[in-house]
């Protein structure tokens, strides 16, 4: 398609036209968008995965794989999602007006986000409960005189702050922490025939969903303000904890152990290269399409190319610093307990809720440091739930005009449903399912990123894409960046998705996970992919013409305009087709 081609509108196709919501709003402060993206850095899985990679590859050897994947995966995907959201000012369903045949991807994203916030609220409950326990005079997880402890529990040693690994064994040092996590929080019963309910978990989930409902109820301005202040607090706490880690008396020895490459393969080890794309996908957020939705509240002329470069670079830099901090904690624990290296496991909550509490329990003012650490994790996970829930409500209201008048009721109802469904994670039936739910999401993130690039730069087309970017930015993007985006990035992302998908299946087969957990994961993570063929078939059947003609009509952009009437008119003039959608413009103006 040449730059002078027209854009199909709903009247031509005989469909209901898209009507922009004039009450949708924009970010009150530009930094609200930046901080909303930045909050993903402090998610729990980022801490564990960075620490695991540093241990496996030998410290600094992870920097090269992460650097390469930042420029080949994170920045291109961040740019594509930001462009799609900012240009269209719509959520992740309606944005596929750019190529209507693939609108089923939007419904996949909706289903995946809905399932992810359900167990995501339970994930946020863990650090919240540890945060509350930190207010007690003693860190209860270090002792055996609690109601959840067994008769065989042995309290941690009171020896000095740095002991070689042969001085203690796992039962001497970590037994009370194991019992607090599994029997005090998760409520795994000592009797295999009894299935307990964790009422602290359920009450924590209730409080979280009340907060989420109150925040999203007020719209984008309040959401932006809440994310702004909580992210600043989170970053401030991370900085304080990092400085405290640097003040450890044995920091040099601990760091030397972390960066010791003897016995480790370094760059030759495949895991850093395989896992690095997952770290980049984690930086995009736990949800799918959240960056796209956040960018849809940006001003139309904002420099997408610039912030899509510096935001990912800053995010990965901070993530590596935080990963170093947590890795140092892991080495400290490994020098006291020979089994501690077990905690260097991807998506392992045991690392954050057994090894890390042990570390803080050995510091002076342990309650304060524990309180700060778990407050940081809680705020980050809470922000993630808020962003995903708000993205669901926004996308539904963008797509279905009739829901806009019930937007607040929709948000409250969604929070209530998510709370009721999240209570299943307060039972022992799903006590061990968090890792499987989290790890199975990476493949979906990679595949959706691949499809987004495929649709924008291949199906929508090179000339169309460059024309739209030039119109929005008032300049061209770099040729090098575009060819990386068009050729190198999709190949790398697809390879990573295939490798991780196969690895996830093999791990789930080998692990003794209950069949009901596998069934639920398949339903919430795999089954939504039927939306793509289902929507494609329905769309093609509803279109007139031969199969090639139907395919061309369904992949052609429909109502793909800027939301602002002034920008839309300029865009149509740039296409040389302002007369094509004059009726649509008049109808929308009358609605506004």
Coordinates of C-alpha atoms in Angstrom, one line a residue:
X1 CA 0.0 0.0 0.0
X2 CA 1.4 3.4 -0.9
X3 CA 1.3 6.3 1.4
X4 CA -1.6 7.8 -0.5
X5 CA -3.9 4.8 0.0
X6 CA -7.1 5.1 1.9
X7 CA -8.1 3.5 5.1
X8 CA -11.3 1.4 5.2
X9 CA -14.0 2.6 7.5
X10 CA -17.0 0.9 9.1
X11 CA -19.5 2.3 6.6
X12 CA -17.6 0.7 3.7
X13 CA -17.6 -2.6 5.4
X14 CA -21.1 -2.5 6.8
X15 CA -20.1 -2.6 10.4
X16 CA -20.8 -0.6 13.5
X17 CA -18.3 2.3 13.6
X18 CA -15.8 2.7 16.3
X19 CA -16.7 5.7 18.6
X20 CA -14.0 7.1 20.8
X21 CA -14.8 7.6 24.5
X22 CA -14.4 11.4 25.2
X23 CA -14.3 10.7 29.0
X24 CA -11.4 8.3 28.7
X25 CA -8.9 10.8 29.9
X26 CA -5.1 11.2 29.8
X27 CA -2.3 11.0 32.3
X28 CA -2.3 13.9 34.7
X29 CA 1.5 13.9 34.8
X30 CA 3.8 12.5 32.2
X31 CA 5.9 10.8 34.9
X32 CA 2.8 8.8 35.9
X33 CA 3.2 6.8 32.7
X34 CA 6.9 6.4 33.2
X35 CA 6.5 5.2 36.8
X36 CA 3.6 2.9 35.9
X37 CA 6.0 1.1 33.5
X38 CA 8.8 1.3 36.0
X39 CA 6.9 -0.5 38.8
X40 CA 7.3 -3.8 37.0
X41 CA 11.1 -3.8 37.9
X42 CA 10.4 -4.7 41.5
X43 CA 8.2 -7.8 40.9
X44 CA 9.1 -10.9 42.9
X45 CA 10.0 -13.0 39.9
X46 CA 12.5 -10.5 38.7
X47 CA 14.4 -10.6 42.0
X48 CA 14.6 -14.4 41.9
X49 CA 15.4 -14.9 38.3
X50 CA 18.2 -12.3 38.2
X51 CA 19.7 -13.8 41.4
X52 CA 19.5 -17.3 39.9
X53 CA 21.2 -16.2 36.6
X54 CA 24.0 -14.5 38.5
X55 CA 24.7 -17.7 40.4
X56 CA 24.4 -20.0 37.4
X57 CA 26.6 -18.0 35.0
X58 CA 29.1 -16.5 37.5
X59 CA 28.0 -13.0 38.3
X60 CA 28.8 -10.6 35.6
X61 CA 28.4 -13.0 32.7
X62 CA 24.7 -12.4 32.7
X63 CA 25.2 -8.8 31.6
X64 CA 25.9 -9.6 27.9
X65 CA 22.9 -11.8 27.3
X66 CA 20.6 -9.3 29.1
X67 CA 22.1 -6.4 27.1
X68 CA 21.6 -8.2 23.8
X69 CA 18.0 -9.2 24.6
X70 CA 17.2 -5.7 25.8
X71 CA 18.0 -4.3 22.4
X72 CA 16.7 -7.2 20.3
X73 CA 13.5 -7.9 22.3
X74 CA 12.5 -5.5 25.0
X75 CA 13.0 -2.2 23.2
X76 CA 11.3 -3.3 19.9
X77 CA 8.3 -4.8 21.7
X78 CA 8.0 -1.9 24.0
X79 CA 8.1 0.4 21.0
X80 CA 5.5 -1.5 19.1
X81 CA 3.1 -1.7 22.0
X82 CA 3.6 2.0 22.8
X83 CA 3.0 2.9 19.2
X84 CA -0.2 0.9 18.9
X85 CA -1.6 2.3 22.1
X86 CA -0.6 5.9 21.6
X87 CA -1.7 6.1 18.0
X88 CA -5.1 4.6 18.5
X89 CA -5.8 5.7 22.1
X90 CA -7.5 2.3 22.7
X91 CA -7.0 -0.8 24.8
X92 CA -5.7 -4.2 23.6
X93 CA -9.0 -5.4 22.0
X94 CA -10.0 -2.4 19.9
X95 CA -6.4 -1.7 18.9
X96 CA -6.6 -4.6 16.4
X97 CA -8.6 -2.3 14.1
X98 CA -5.2 -2.2 12.6
X99 CA -5.9 -5.7 11.2
X100 CA -9.4 -6.9 12.2
X101 CA -8.7 -10.5 11.2
X102 CA -6.4 -10.8 14.2
X103 CA -8.8 -9.3 16.8
X104 CA -8.9 -12.6 18.5
X105 CA -5.5 -11.8 19.9
X106 CA -7.2 -9.1 21.9
X107 CA -9.6 -11.6 23.5
X108 CA -6.7 -13.9 24.3
X109 CA -5.0 -11.0 26.1
X110 CA -8.2 -10.3 28.0
X111 CA -8.6 -13.9 29.1
X112 CA -5.0 -14.2 30.1
X113 CA -5.1 -11.0 32.1
X114 CA -8.3 -12.0 33.8
X115 CA -6.7 -15.3 35.0
X116 CA -3.4 -13.7 36.0
X117 CA -5.0 -11.1 38.3
X118 CA -6.8 -13.9 40.1
X119 CA -3.6 -15.6 41.2
X120 CA -1.7 -12.4 41.2
X121 CA -3.7 -11.0 44.1
X122 CA -2.7 -14.2 46.0
X123 CA 0.9 -13.6 45.2
X124 CA 0.7 -10.1 46.6
X125 CA -0.8 -11.5 49.8
X126 CA 2.5 -13.3 50.7
X127 CA 4.7 -10.2 51.2
X128 CA 1.7 -8.4 52.8
X129 CA 1.5 -11.1 55.5
X130 CA 5.2 -11.1 56.0
X131 CA 5.1 -7.3 56.3
X132 CA 2.4 -7.4 59.0
X133 CA 4.4 -10.1 60.9
X134 CA 7.5 -7.8 60.9
X135 CA 5.7 -5.4 63.3
X136 CA 6.1 -8.0 66.1
X137 CA 8.9 -7.6 68.6
X138 CA 10.5 -10.8 67.4
X139 CA 10.7 -12.2 63.9
X140 CA 8.5 -15.2 64.7
X141 CA 9.7 -17.2 61.7
X142 CA 13.1 -17.6 63.4
X143 CA 11.6 -19.5 66.4
X144 CA 9.8 -22.7 67.1
X145 CA 7.3 -21.7 69.8
X146 CA 4.5 -20.8 67.5
X147 CA 1.1 -22.5 66.9
X148 CA 2.2 -23.7 63.4
X149 CA 5.5 -25.4 64.5
X150 CA 5.9 -29.1 64.8
X151 CA 7.5 -31.0 67.7
X152 CA 10.6 -31.6 65.6
X153 CA 11.3 -27.9 64.9
X154 CA 14.8 -26.7 65.7
X155 CA 15.4 -23.0 66.1
X156 CA 18.1 -21.2 64.1
X157 CA 21.5 -20.8 65.6
X158 CA 22.6 -17.5 67.3
X159 CA 26.2 -17.7 66.0
X160 CA 28.0 -14.9 64.2
X161 CA 26.9 -13.2 61.0
X162 CA 29.2 -15.2 58.6
X163 CA 29.6 -19.0 59.0
X164 CA 31.0 -21.5 56.6
X165 CA 28.6 -23.9 55.0
X166 CA 29.8 -26.9 57.0
X167 CA 28.9 -25.3 60.3
X168 CA 25.1 -25.8 60.0
X169 CA 22.7 -28.1 58.3
X170 CA 19.3 -27.4 56.8
X171 CA 17.3 -28.7 59.8
X172 CA 19.3 -26.5 62.3
X173 CA 18.9 -23.2 60.4
X174 CA 15.8 -23.2 58.2
X175 CA 13.3 -25.5 59.8
X176 CA 11.2 -22.7 61.5
X177 CA 11.2 -20.7 58.3
X178 CA 10.0 -23.7 56.3
X179 CA 7.2 -24.3 58.8
X180 CA 6.1 -20.7 59.0
X181 CA 5.9 -20.4 55.2
X182 CA 4.1 -23.7 54.5
X183 CA 2.1 -24.2 57.7
X184 CA 1.7 -20.6 59.0
X185 CA 1.0 -18.9 55.7
X186 CA 0.1 -21.4 53.1
X187 CA -1.6 -23.6 55.7
X188 CA -0.3 -27.0 54.5
X189 CA -1.6 -29.5 57.0
X190 CA 0.7 -31.9 58.8
X191 CA -2.0 -34.5 58.2
X192 CA -2.1 -35.5 54.5
X193 CA -5.8 -36.3 54.8
X194 CA -6.7 -32.8 56.0
X195 CA -6.9 -29.8 53.6
X196 CA -6.7 -26.5 55.5
X197 CA -7.9 -23.1 54.5
X198 CA -5.5 -20.2 55.0
X199 CA -7.8 -17.5 56.4
X200 CA -4.9 -15.0 56.6
X201 CA -4.5 -15.4 52.8
X202 CA -8.2 -15.0 52.1
X203 CA -8.5 -11.9 54.3
X204 CA -5.3 -10.4 52.7
X205 CA -6.8 -11.0 49.2
X206 CA -10.1 -9.3 50.3
X207 CA -8.1 -6.2 51.5
X208 CA -6.1 -6.1 48.2
X209 CA -9.3 -6.2 46.1
X210 CA -10.9 -3.5 48.1
X211 CA -7.9 -1.3 47.5
X212 CA -7.9 -2.2 43.8
X213 CA -11.5 -1.4 43.5
X214 CA -11.2 2.0 45.2
X215 CA -8.3 3.0 43.0
X216 CA -9.6 2.0 39.6
X217 CA -13.1 3.4 40.5
X218 CA -11.8 6.9 40.1
X219 CA -10.3 6.7 36.6
X220 CA -6.9 7.3 35.1
X221 CA -6.0 10.3 37.1
X222 CA -6.3 8.6 40.5
X223 CA -4.7 5.4 39.1
X224 CA -1.7 7.5 37.9
X225 CA -1.4 9.3 41.3
X226 CA -1.5 6.1 43.2
X227 CA 1.1 4.4 41.0
X228 CA 3.2 7.5 41.1
X229 CA 3.6 7.6 44.9
X230 CA 3.7 3.9 45.5
X231 CA 6.4 3.4 42.8
X232 CA 8.5 6.3 44.3
X233 CA 8.2 4.6 47.8
X234 CA 9.1 1.2 46.3
X235 CA 12.2 2.7 44.5
X236 CA 13.2 4.5 47.7
X237 CA 13.1 1.4 49.7
X238 CA 15.0 -0.6 47.1
X239 CA 17.8 2.1 47.3
X240 CA 17.9 1.9 51.1
X241 CA 18.1 -1.9 51.0
X242 CA 20.8 -1.8 48.4
X243 CA 22.9 0.6 50.5
X244 CA 22.4 -1.7 53.5
X245 CA 23.6 -4.7 51.5
X246 CA 26.8 -2.7 50.5
X247 CA 27.5 -2.2 54.2
X248 CA 27.8 -5.9 55.0
X249 CA 31.1 -6.5 56.6
X250 CA 31.8 -9.5 54.4
X251 CA 30.6 -7.9 51.2
X252 CA 33.9 -8.3 49.3
X253 CA 34.2 -12.0 50.2
X254 CA 30.5 -12.6 49.4
X255 CA 30.8 -10.8 46.0
X256 CA 33.9 -12.8 45.2
X257 CA 31.9 -16.0 45.8
X258 CA 29.1 -14.7 43.5
X259 CA 31.5 -13.7 40.7
X260 CA 33.7 -16.8 41.0
X261 CA 33.4 -18.6 37.7
X262 CA 35.1 -21.7 38.8
X263 CA 32.7 -24.6 38.3
X264 CA 30.4 -22.5 36.3
X265 CA 30.2 -22.3 32.5
X266 CA 29.8 -18.5 32.2
X267 CA 28.8 -17.4 28.7
X268 CA 28.9 -21.0 27.5
X269 CA 26.0 -22.0 29.7
X270 CA 22.8 -22.0 27.7
X271 CA 20.5 -20.9 30.6
X272 CA 21.5 -17.2 30.6
X273 CA 20.7 -17.0 26.9
X274 CA 17.5 -18.9 27.3
X275 CA 16.3 -17.1 30.4
X276 CA 17.3 -13.5 29.4
X277 CA 14.3 -13.1 27.1
X278 CA 12.0 -14.1 29.9
X279 CA 13.5 -11.3 32.1
X280 CA 12.8 -8.9 29.3
X281 CA 9.2 -10.1 29.0
X282 CA 8.9 -9.7 32.8
X283 CA 9.9 -6.1 32.4
X284 CA 6.8 -5.6 30.2
X285 CA 4.6 -6.5 33.2
X286 CA 2.9 -9.6 34.4
X287 CA 0.0 -8.9 32.2
X288 CA -0.3 -9.0 28.4
X289 CA -0.8 -5.7 26.6
X290 CA -0.4 -3.6 29.7
X291 CA 2.2 -1.4 28.1
X292 CA -0.1 -0.9 25.2
X293 CA -3.0 0.2 27.5
X294 CA -0.8 2.5 29.6
X295 CA 0.6 4.1 26.4
X296 CA -3.0 4.7 25.1
X297 CA -3.4 7.5 27.7
X298 CA -0.3 9.3 26.3
X299 CA -0.5 12.5 24.3
X300 CA -0.6 11.7 20.6
X301 CA 2.6 13.6 19.7
X302 CA 4.7 12.2 22.5
X303 CA 8.1 10.9 21.3
X304 CA 7.4 7.2 21.4
X305 CA 10.8 6.3 20.0
X306 CA 12.7 8.1 22.7
X307 CA 10.9 6.8 25.8
X308 CA 10.7 3.3 24.3
X309 CA 14.5 3.3 24.4
X310 CA 15.4 4.9 27.7
X311 CA 12.6 3.3 29.8
X312 CA 13.6 -0.3 29.0
X313 CA 17.3 0.5 29.5
X314 CA 16.7 2.1 32.9
X315 CA 14.3 -0.7 33.9
X316 CA 16.9 -3.5 33.1
X317 CA 19.7 -1.6 34.8
X318 CA 17.7 -1.2 38.0
X319 CA 16.6 -4.8 37.8
X320 CA 20.2 -6.0 37.6
X321 CA 21.1 -3.9 40.6
X322 CA 18.2 -5.4 42.6
X323 CA 19.2 -8.9 41.3
X324 CA 22.7 -8.4 42.6
X325 CA 21.3 -7.4 46.0
X326 CA 19.2 -10.5 46.3
X327 CA 22.0 -12.7 44.9
X328 CA 24.3 -11.4 47.6
X329 CA 21.7 -12.4 50.2
X330 CA 21.6 -15.9 48.6
X331 CA 25.4 -16.3 48.9
X332 CA 25.2 -15.2 52.5
X333 CA 22.6 -17.9 53.2
X334 CA 24.5 -20.5 51.2
X335 CA 27.5 -20.0 53.5
X336 CA 25.4 -20.9 56.5
X337 CA 23.3 -23.7 55.1
X338 CA 24.5 -26.3 52.5
X339 CA 21.1 -26.6 51.1
X340 CA 20.6 -22.9 50.5
X341 CA 21.6 -23.0 46.8
X342 CA 18.4 -24.8 46.3
X343 CA 16.8 -21.4 46.5
X344 CA 18.4 -20.3 43.3
X345 CA 15.5 -21.5 41.4
X346 CA 13.4 -19.7 38.8
X347 CA 10.0 -18.4 40.1
X348 CA 10.7 -20.0 43.5
X349 CA 8.8 -18.3 46.2
X350 CA 10.8 -20.3 48.8
X351 CA 13.8 -18.1 48.0
X352 CA 12.0 -14.9 49.0
X353 CA 10.1 -16.3 51.9
X354 CA 12.6 -18.7 53.5
X355 CA 16.1 -17.7 52.5
X356 CA 15.6 -13.9 52.6
X357 CA 13.8 -13.9 56.0
X358 CA 16.6 -15.9 57.4
X359 CA 19.1 -13.2 56.2
X360 CA 17.1 -10.4 57.8
X361 CA 16.7 -12.4 60.9
X362 CA 20.5 -12.3 61.3
X363 CA 20.7 -8.5 61.0
X364 CA 20.4 -5.9 63.7
X365 CA 17.0 -4.2 63.7
X366 CA 15.8 -7.3 61.7
X367 CA 12.1 -6.2 62.0
X368 CA 12.8 -2.9 60.3
X369 CA 14.7 -4.4 57.3
X370 CA 12.1 -7.2 56.9
X371 CA 9.3 -4.6 57.0
X372 CA 10.9 -2.5 54.3
X373 CA 11.7 -5.4 52.0
X374 CA 8.2 -6.9 52.1
X375 CA 6.6 -3.6 51.8
X376 CA 8.5 -3.0 48.6
X377 CA 7.4 -6.4 47.2
X378 CA 3.8 -5.9 48.3
X379 CA 3.5 -2.4 46.7
X380 CA 5.0 -3.7 43.5
X381 CA 2.7 -6.7 43.3
X382 CA -0.3 -4.6 44.3
X383 CA 0.5 -2.1 41.5
X384 CA 0.7 -4.9 39.0
X385 CA -2.8 -6.1 40.0
X386 CA -4.1 -2.6 39.7
X387 CA -2.6 -2.1 36.2
X388 CA -3.9 -5.4 34.9
X389 CA -7.4 -4.9 36.3
X390 CA -7.6 -1.3 35.1
X391 CA -6.5 -2.5 31.6
X392 CA -9.3 -5.1 31.6
X393 CA -11.9 -2.5 32.4
X394 CA -10.5 0.0 29.9
X395 CA -10.3 -2.5 27.1
X396 CA -13.8 -3.7 27.6
X397 CA -15.2 -0.2 27.6
X398 CA -13.2 0.8 24.5
X399 CA -14.6 -2.1 22.6
X400 CA -18.2 -2.1 23.9
X401 CA -19.8 1.3 23.9
X402 CA -22.8 0.2 25.9
X403 CA -20.5 -0.7 28.9
X404 CA -19.1 2.8 29.2
X405 CA -22.1 4.1 31.2
X406 CA -21.6 1.2 33.6
X407 CA -17.8 1.5 33.8
X408 CA -17.7 1.9 37.6
X409 CA -20.1 -0.9 38.2
X410 CA -18.1 -3.1 35.8
X411 CA -14.9 -2.4 37.8
X412 CA -16.5 -3.2 41.1
X413 CA -18.1 -6.3 39.8
X414 CA -14.8 -7.5 38.3
X415 CA -13.0 -7.0 41.6
X416 CA -15.7 -9.0 43.4
X417 CA -15.5 -11.9 41.0
X418 CA -11.7 -11.9 41.0
X419 CA -11.7 -12.0 44.8
X420 CA -14.1 -14.9 45.0
X421 CA -12.1 -16.9 42.4
X422 CA -8.8 -16.0 44.1
X423 CA -9.9 -17.7 47.3
X424 CA -9.0 -21.1 45.8
X425 CA -5.4 -20.1 46.2
X426 CA -6.0 -19.8 49.9
X427 CA -6.5 -23.6 50.0
X428 CA -4.0 -26.4 50.0
X429 CA -5.3 -27.7 46.7
X430 CA -3.4 -24.9 44.9
X431 CA -0.7 -24.2 47.5
X432 CA 2.1 -25.4 45.2
X433 CA 0.6 -24.0 41.9
X434 CA 2.1 -20.5 41.9
X435 CA 5.3 -21.4 40.2
X436 CA 3.5 -23.3 37.4
X437 CA 1.0 -20.5 36.8
X438 CA 3.8 -17.9 36.7
X439 CA 6.3 -19.9 34.5
X440 CA 3.6 -20.9 32.0
X441 CA 2.8 -17.3 31.3
X442 CA 6.3 -16.5 29.7
X443 CA 5.6 -18.5 26.6
X444 CA 2.3 -16.6 26.1
X445 CA 4.0 -13.3 26.6
X446 CA 6.7 -14.2 23.9
X447 CA 4.1 -15.5 21.4
X448 CA 1.9 -12.4 21.8
X449 CA 4.9 -10.1 21.4
X450 CA 5.8 -12.0 18.2
X451 CA 2.3 -11.7 16.8
X452 CA 2.2 -8.0 17.5
X453 CA 5.4 -7.4 15.6
X454 CA 4.2 -9.6 12.8
X455 CA 0.9 -7.8 12.4
X456 CA 2.3 -4.3 12.6
X457 CA 5.4 -4.5 10.4
X458 CA 4.4 -7.3 8.0
X459 CA 0.6 -7.6 7.7
X460 CA -0.2 -3.9 8.3
X461 CA 2.9 -3.3 6.2
X462 CA 6.2 -1.5 6.1
X463 CA 5.0 1.6 4.3
X464 CA 1.9 2.0 6.4
X465 CA 3.8 1.6 9.6
X466 CA 6.6 4.0 8.7
X467 CA 4.0 6.5 7.4
X468 CA 2.0 6.4 10.7
X469 CA 5.2 6.7 12.8
X470 CA 6.3 9.7 10.7
X471 CA 2.9 11.3 11.1
X472 CA 2.9 10.8 14.9
X473 CA 6.5 11.7 15.6
X474 CA 6.9 14.2 12.7
X475 CA 10.1 12.5 11.7
X476 CA 11.3 9.1 10.5
X477 CA 12.7 6.4 12.8
X478 CA 16.2 5.0 12.3
X479 CA 16.6 2.5 9.4
X480 CA 18.7 0.2 11.7
X481 CA 16.0 0.2 14.4
X482 CA 13.3 -0.6 11.8
X483 CA 15.3 -3.6 10.3
X484 CA 16.0 -5.0 13.8
X485 CA 12.3 -4.7 14.5
X486 CA 11.2 -6.2 11.2
X487 CA 13.7 -9.1 10.8
X488 CA 15.9 -9.9 13.8
X489 CA 13.5 -9.3 16.7
X490 CA 10.6 -11.6 15.6
X491 CA 13.1 -14.5 14.8
X492 CA 14.7 -14.2 18.2
X493 CA 11.4 -14.0 20.0
X494 CA 9.9 -17.0 18.2
X495 CA 12.9 -19.1 18.9
X496 CA 12.8 -18.1 22.6
X497 CA 9.0 -18.9 22.7
X498 CA 9.5 -22.4 21.2
X499 CA 12.4 -23.2 23.6
X500 CA 10.6 -22.0 26.7
X501 CA 7.3 -23.6 25.7
X502 CA 9.0 -27.0 25.3
X503 CA 10.9 -26.6 28.5
X504 CA 7.8 -25.7 30.5
X505 CA 6.0 -28.7 29.2
X506 CA 8.9 -31.0 30.1
X507 CA 9.2 -29.5 33.6
X508 CA 5.5 -29.8 34.3
X509 CA 5.6 -33.5 33.2
X510 CA 8.5 -34.3 35.5
X511 CA 7.3 -32.4 38.5
X512 CA 4.8 -34.2 40.8
X513 CA 2.1 -31.6 40.3
X514 CA -1.5 -32.7 40.9
X515 CA -3.6 -33.3 37.8
X516 CA -6.2 -30.6 38.8
X517 CA -3.4 -28.0 38.7
X518 CA -2.4 -29.1 35.2
X519 CA -6.0 -29.0 34.1
X520 CA -6.6 -25.4 35.4
X521 CA -3.3 -24.2 33.9
X522 CA -4.3 -25.6 30.5
X523 CA -7.8 -24.0 30.7
X524 CA -6.5 -20.5 31.7
X525 CA -3.3 -20.4 29.7
X526 CA -3.8 -22.6 26.7
X527 CA -7.5 -22.7 25.9
X528 CA -7.8 -18.9 25.2
X529 CA -5.7 -19.4 22.1
X530 CA -8.8 -20.8 20.3
X531 CA -10.0 -17.2 20.1
X532 CA -7.6 -16.6 17.1
X533 CA -9.0 -19.3 14.8
X534 CA -12.5 -18.9 16.1
X535 CA -12.5 -15.1 15.4
X536 CA -10.7 -15.6 12.0
X537 CA -13.3 -18.1 10.8
X538 CA -16.2 -16.0 12.0
X539 CA -14.7 -12.8 10.3
X540 CA -14.0 -14.5 7.0
X541 CA -17.5 -16.1 6.9
X542 CA -19.1 -12.7 7.5
X543 CA -17.2 -11.2 4.6
X544 CA -18.3 -11.3 0.9
X545 CA -16.0 -12.4 -1.9
X546 CA -13.5 -15.2 -2.8
X547 CA -11.1 -16.5 -0.1
X548 CA -8.2 -14.2 -1.2
X549 CA -10.6 -11.2 -1.4
X550 CA -12.0 -11.9 2.1
X551 CA -8.5 -12.3 3.5
X552 CA -7.4 -8.9 2.0
X553 CA -10.5 -7.2 3.3
X554 CA -10.2 -8.6 6.8
X555 CA -6.5 -7.7 7.1
X556 CA -7.0 -4.2 5.9
X557 CA -7.1 -1.6 8.7
X558 CA -10.6 -0.4 9.6
X559 CA -11.2 2.9 11.4
X560 CA -7.5 3.1 12.1
X561 CA -7.3 6.8 12.9
X562 CA -6.0 9.0 15.8
X563 CA -8.8 9.5 18.4
X564 CA -8.6 13.3 18.4
X565 CA -10.8 14.8 15.7
X566 CA -8.1 17.4 14.7
X567 CA -5.3 14.8 14.5
X568 CA -7.7 12.5 12.6
X569 CA -8.5 15.2 10.0
X570 CA -4.8 15.9 9.5
X571 CA -4.1 12.2 9.2
X572 CA -6.8 11.8 6.5
X573 CA -5.5 14.8 4.6
X574 CA -2.0 13.2 4.8
X575 CA -3.6 10.1 3.2
X576 CA -5.4 12.2 0.6
X577 CA -8.7 10.7 1.7
X578 CA -10.5 13.1 3.9
X579 CA -13.7 12.6 2.0
X580 CA -13.8 8.8 2.7
X581 CA -14.8 9.1 6.3
X582 CA -16.5 12.5 6.4
X583 CA -19.8 10.8 7.5
X584 CA -18.0 9.0 10.3
X585 CA -16.4 12.2 11.5
X586 CA -19.7 14.1 11.5
X587 CA -21.4 11.2 13.4
X588 CA -18.7 11.1 16.0
X589 CA -18.8 14.9 16.4
X590 CA -22.5 14.7 17.1
X591 CA -22.0 12.0 19.7
X592 CA -19.2 14.1 21.4

